């Protein structure tokens, strides 16, 4: 597997270890040592994934992530020494796809990186016309072949994880998926993170696609069971 990864941490020894582990797997890497440098490189570069430390000089990781999400859906994995669940949730809400808690095992890092890159390949060129897999629900138009969603003619930018959740639900209308189903399908069977990660991503997804997120029209909850696309 190949891909270009930006490594962001203010500790050079961590960058060195990540660089060695990932380049041995065939990845190309670049590095940044503070938040401002990271943001500048993401704006000017073309990366397949960003490994982003949460605690950085000049601009912290969450601020970097929020800024990146204004112009890019590049997958972001937070590296965090914080063990508090709320910090992890806030990190996900800022736009990250996943998080890994320090100290981490390099085998886990490589597995997470490979999994996310494998599932977030660049979208193919947009087709001139819709094909039969396009889902139309009023102003909601979901084109899975071109990884494109428009609502009332407005294109909606989604992160890779948000897109994968939406694709799974939309392509199985009215079928209920619980947290474990979604974790296994979107994050992979070996994912060791908290199941509440799913709730954070669904909430963020609703904020982007629903007119009233508290009263969702598309992604609905079946209490005690899970989430489903109404169709």
PDB file of N, CA, C and O in Angstrom, residues 140-175:
ATOM      1  N   UNK A 140     -32.462  15.579  -1.595  1.00  0.00           N
ATOM      2  CA  UNK A 140     -31.300  14.789  -1.164  1.00  0.00           C
ATOM      3  C   UNK A 140     -30.881  13.890  -2.322  1.00  0.00           C
ATOM      4  O   UNK A 140     -31.635  13.014  -2.757  1.00  0.00           O
ATOM      5  N   UNK A 141     -29.651  14.111  -2.850  1.00  0.00           N
ATOM      6  CA  UNK A 141     -29.155  13.318  -3.979  1.00  0.00           C
ATOM      7  C   UNK A 141     -27.791  12.742  -3.601  1.00  0.00           C
ATOM      8  O   UNK A 141     -26.814  13.475  -3.422  1.00  0.00           O
ATOM      9  N   UNK A 142     -27.747  11.423  -3.460  1.00  0.00           N
ATOM     10  CA  UNK A 142     -26.530  10.733  -3.026  1.00  0.00           C
ATOM     11  C   UNK A 142     -26.014   9.877  -4.175  1.00  0.00           C
ATOM     12  O   UNK A 142     -26.705   8.981  -4.657  1.00  0.00           O
ATOM     13  N   UNK A 143     -24.797  10.183  -4.615  1.00  0.00           N
ATOM     14  CA  UNK A 143     -24.165   9.496  -5.750  1.00  0.00           C
ATOM     15  C   UNK A 143     -22.973   8.694  -5.232  1.00  0.00           C
ATOM     16  O   UNK A 143     -21.871   9.224  -5.111  1.00  0.00           O
ATOM     17  N   UNK A 144     -23.156   7.395  -4.909  1.00  0.00           N
ATOM     18  CA  UNK A 144     -22.076   6.615  -4.307  1.00  0.00           C
ATOM     19  C   UNK A 144     -20.896   6.370  -5.234  1.00  0.00           C
ATOM     20  O   UNK A 144     -19.763   6.230  -4.771  1.00  0.00           O
ATOM     21  N   UNK A 145     -21.145   6.308  -6.533  1.00  0.00           N
ATOM     22  CA  UNK A 145     -20.035   6.040  -7.448  1.00  0.00           C
ATOM     23  C   UNK A 145     -19.061   7.207  -7.538  1.00  0.00           C
ATOM     24  O   UNK A 145     -17.876   7.020  -7.810  1.00  0.00           O
ATOM     25  N   UNK A 146     -19.559   8.401  -7.313  1.00  0.00           N
ATOM     26  CA  UNK A 146     -18.704   9.582  -7.350  1.00  0.00           C
ATOM     27  C   UNK A 146     -18.488  10.200  -5.978  1.00  0.00           C
ATOM     28  O   UNK A 146     -17.951  11.301  -5.866  1.00  0.00           O
ATOM     29  N   UNK A 147     -18.920   9.463  -4.918  1.00  0.00           N
ATOM     30  CA  UNK A 147     -18.757   9.916  -3.533  1.00  0.00           C
ATOM     31  C   UNK A 147     -19.221  11.367  -3.382  1.00  0.00           C
ATOM     32  O   UNK A 147     -18.515  12.226  -2.883  1.00  0.00           O
ATOM     33  N   UNK A 148     -20.456  11.607  -3.796  1.00  0.00           N
ATOM     34  CA  UNK A 148     -20.956  12.980  -3.854  1.00  0.00           C
ATOM     35  C   UNK A 148     -22.355  13.048  -3.249  1.00  0.00           C
ATOM     36  O   UNK A 148     -23.218  12.219  -3.538  1.00  0.00           O
ATOM     37  N   UNK A 149     -22.569  14.049  -2.416  1.00  0.00           N
ATOM     38  CA  UNK A 149     -23.879  14.297  -1.836  1.00  0.00           C
ATOM     39  C   UNK A 149     -24.260  15.746  -2.086  1.00  0.00           C
ATOM     40  O   UNK A 149     -23.469  16.658  -1.811  1.00  0.00           O
ATOM     41  N   UNK A 150     -25.459  15.965  -2.602  1.00  0.00           N
ATOM     42  CA  UNK A 150     -25.985  17.320  -2.719  1.00  0.00           C
ATOM     43  C   UNK A 150     -27.350  17.361  -2.028  1.00  0.00           C
ATOM     44  O   UNK A 150     -28.107  16.385  -2.071  1.00  0.00           O
ATOM     45  N   UNK A 151     -27.629  18.466  -1.383  1.00  0.00           N
ATOM     46  CA  UNK A 151     -28.930  18.689  -0.750  1.00  0.00           C
ATOM     47  C   UNK A 151     -29.460  20.021  -1.245  1.00  0.00           C
ATOM     48  O   UNK A 151     -28.818  21.065  -1.068  1.00  0.00           O
ATOM     49  N   UNK A 152     -30.602  19.964  -1.925  1.00  0.00           N
ATOM     50  CA  UNK A 152     -31.201  21.155  -2.526  1.00  0.00           C
ATOM     51  C   UNK A 152     -30.200  21.886  -3.424  1.00  0.00           C
ATOM     52  O   UNK A 152     -30.113  23.115  -3.427  1.00  0.00           O
ATOM     53  N   UNK A 153     -29.430  21.090  -4.166  1.00  0.00           N
ATOM     54  CA  UNK A 153     -28.472  21.637  -5.117  1.00  0.00           C
ATOM     55  C   UNK A 153     -27.146  22.059  -4.529  1.00  0.00           C
ATOM     56  O   UNK A 153     -26.232  22.444  -5.261  1.00  0.00           O
ATOM     57  N   UNK A 154     -27.004  21.962  -3.204  1.00  0.00           N
ATOM     58  CA  UNK A 154     -25.756  22.371  -2.541  1.00  0.00           C
ATOM     59  C   UNK A 154     -24.921  21.136  -2.235  1.00  0.00           C
ATOM     60  O   UNK A 154     -25.381  20.193  -1.617  1.00  0.00           O
ATOM     61  N   UNK A 155     -23.671  21.145  -2.708  1.00  0.00           N
ATOM     62  CA  UNK A 155     -22.796  20.001  -2.431  1.00  0.00           C
ATOM     63  C   UNK A 155     -22.354  20.039  -0.968  1.00  0.00           C
ATOM     64  O   UNK A 155     -21.944  21.079  -0.454  1.00  0.00           O
ATOM     65  N   UNK A 156     -22.433  18.898  -0.312  1.00  0.00           N
ATOM     66  CA  UNK A 156     -22.105  18.793   1.107  1.00  0.00           C
ATOM     67  C   UNK A 156     -20.765  18.089   1.260  1.00  0.00           C
ATOM     68  O   UNK A 156     -20.578  16.966   0.767  1.00  0.00           O
ATOM     69  N   UNK A 157     -19.818  18.745   1.937  1.00  0.00           N
ATOM     70  CA  UNK A 157     -18.505  18.153   2.170  1.00  0.00           C
ATOM     71  C   UNK A 157     -18.531  17.251   3.401  1.00  0.00           C
ATOM     72  O   UNK A 157     -18.955  17.677   4.477  1.00  0.00           O
ATOM     73  N   UNK A 158     -18.104  16.014   3.240  1.00  0.00           N
ATOM     74  CA  UNK A 158     -18.088  15.054   4.338  1.00  0.00           C
ATOM     75  C   UNK A 158     -16.686  14.508   4.535  1.00  0.00           C
ATOM     76  O   UNK A 158     -15.913  14.381   3.584  1.00  0.00           O
ATOM     77  N   UNK A 159     -16.356  14.169   5.781  1.00  0.00           N
ATOM     78  CA  UNK A 159     -15.103  13.465   6.035  1.00  0.00           C
ATOM     79  C   UNK A 159     -15.274  12.027   5.561  1.00  0.00           C
ATOM     80  O   UNK A 159     -16.392  11.555   5.294  1.00  0.00           O
ATOM     81  N   UNK A 160     -14.175  11.289   5.485  1.00  0.00           N
ATOM     82  CA  UNK A 160     -14.258   9.910   4.992  1.00  0.00           C
ATOM     83  C   UNK A 160     -15.159   9.048   5.865  1.00  0.00           C
ATOM     84  O   UNK A 160     -15.963   8.255   5.368  1.00  0.00           O
ATOM     85  N   UNK A 161     -15.057   9.209   7.188  1.00  0.00           N
ATOM     86  CA  UNK A 161     -15.883   8.409   8.088  1.00  0.00           C
ATOM     87  C   UNK A 161     -17.357   8.799   7.986  1.00  0.00           C
ATOM     88  O   UNK A 161     -18.246   7.942   8.000  1.00  0.00           O
ATOM     89  N   UNK A 162     -17.645  10.090   7.911  1.00  0.00           N
ATOM     90  CA  UNK A 162     -19.025  10.539   7.742  1.00  0.00           C
ATOM     91  C   UNK A 162     -19.609   9.972   6.456  1.00  0.00           C
ATOM     92  O   UNK A 162     -20.746   9.487   6.429  1.00  0.00           O
ATOM     93  N   UNK A 163     -18.806  10.006   5.393  1.00  0.00           N
ATOM     94  CA  UNK A 163     -19.280   9.480   4.116  1.00  0.00           C
ATOM     95  C   UNK A 163     -19.567   7.986   4.218  1.00  0.00           C
ATOM     96  O   UNK A 163     -20.607   7.505   3.742  1.00  0.00           O
ATOM     97  N   UNK A 164     -18.661   7.236   4.842  1.00  0.00           N
ATOM     98  CA  UNK A 164     -18.839   5.782   4.915  1.00  0.00           C
ATOM     99  C   UNK A 164     -20.060   5.401   5.737  1.00  0.00           C
ATOM    100  O   UNK A 164     -20.768   4.440   5.405  1.00  0.00           O
ATOM    101  N   UNK A 165     -20.317   6.130   6.826  1.00  0.00           N
ATOM    102  CA  UNK A 165     -21.521   5.876   7.618  1.00  0.00           C
ATOM    103  C   UNK A 165     -22.752   6.152   6.768  1.00  0.00           C
ATOM    104  O   UNK A 165     -23.691   5.343   6.716  1.00  0.00           O
ATOM    105  N   UNK A 166     -22.761   7.301   6.098  1.00  0.00           N
ATOM    106  CA  UNK A 166     -23.907   7.666   5.275  1.00  0.00           C
ATOM    107  C   UNK A 166     -24.124   6.657   4.158  1.00  0.00           C
ATOM    108  O   UNK A 166     -25.255   6.240   3.895  1.00  0.00           O
ATOM    109  N   UNK A 167     -23.057   6.240   3.504  1.00  0.00           N
ATOM    110  CA  UNK A 167     -23.183   5.280   2.409  1.00  0.00           C
ATOM    111  C   UNK A 167     -23.799   3.970   2.890  1.00  0.00           C
ATOM    112  O   UNK A 167     -24.688   3.409   2.238  1.00  0.00           O
ATOM    113  N   UNK A 168     -23.339   3.480   4.036  1.00  0.00           N
ATOM    114  CA  UNK A 168     -23.867   2.224   4.568  1.00  0.00           C
ATOM    115  C   UNK A 168     -25.363   2.347   4.864  1.00  0.00           C
ATOM    116  O   UNK A 168     -26.160   1.459   4.516  1.00  0.00           O
ATOM    117  N   UNK A 169     -25.754   3.454   5.495  1.00  0.00           N
ATOM    118  CA  UNK A 169     -27.160   3.631   5.849  1.00  0.00           C
ATOM    119  C   UNK A 169     -28.039   3.850   4.614  1.00  0.00           C
ATOM    120  O   UNK A 169     -29.108   3.241   4.480  1.00  0.00           O
ATOM    121  N   UNK A 170     -27.583   4.717   3.712  1.00  0.00           N
ATOM    122  CA  UNK A 170     -28.394   5.055   2.538  1.00  0.00           C
ATOM    123  C   UNK A 170     -28.573   3.863   1.605  1.00  0.00           C
ATOM    124  O   UNK A 170     -29.638   3.692   1.003  1.00  0.00           O
ATOM    125  N   UNK A 171     -27.556   3.044   1.483  1.00  0.00           N
ATOM    126  CA  UNK A 171     -27.649   1.885   0.582  1.00  0.00           C
ATOM    127  C   UNK A 171     -28.386   0.706   1.215  1.00  0.00           C
ATOM    128  O   UNK A 171     -28.577  -0.318   0.562  1.00  0.00           O
ATOM    129  N   UNK A 172     -28.784   0.862   2.490  1.00  0.00           N
ATOM    130  CA  UNK A 172     -29.609  -0.155   3.164  1.00  0.00           C
ATOM    131  C   UNK A 172     -30.781   0.551   3.856  1.00  0.00           C
ATOM    132  O   UNK A 172     -30.880   0.561   5.086  1.00  0.00           O
ATOM    133  N   UNK A 173     -31.661   1.192   3.079  1.00  0.00           N
ATOM    134  CA  UNK A 173     -32.726   2.004   3.674  1.00  0.00           C
ATOM    135  C   UNK A 173     -33.608   1.209   4.638  1.00  0.00           C
ATOM    136  O   UNK A 173     -33.941   0.050   4.373  1.00  0.00           O
ATOM    137  N   UNK A 174     -33.919   1.864   5.768  1.00  0.00           N
ATOM    138  CA  UNK A 174     -34.794   1.337   6.822  1.00  0.00           C
ATOM    139  C   UNK A 174     -34.190   0.169   7.609  1.00  0.00           C
ATOM    140  O   UNK A 174     -34.813  -0.326   8.542  1.00  0.00           O
ATOM    141  N   UNK A 175     -32.991  -0.233   7.258  1.00  0.00           N
ATOM    142  CA  UNK A 175     -32.325  -1.263   8.057  1.00  0.00           C
ATOM    143  C   UNK A 175     -31.593  -0.579   9.214  1.00  0.00           C
ATOM    144  O   UNK A 175     -30.889   0.414   9.018  1.00  0.00           O
TER     145      UNK A 175
END
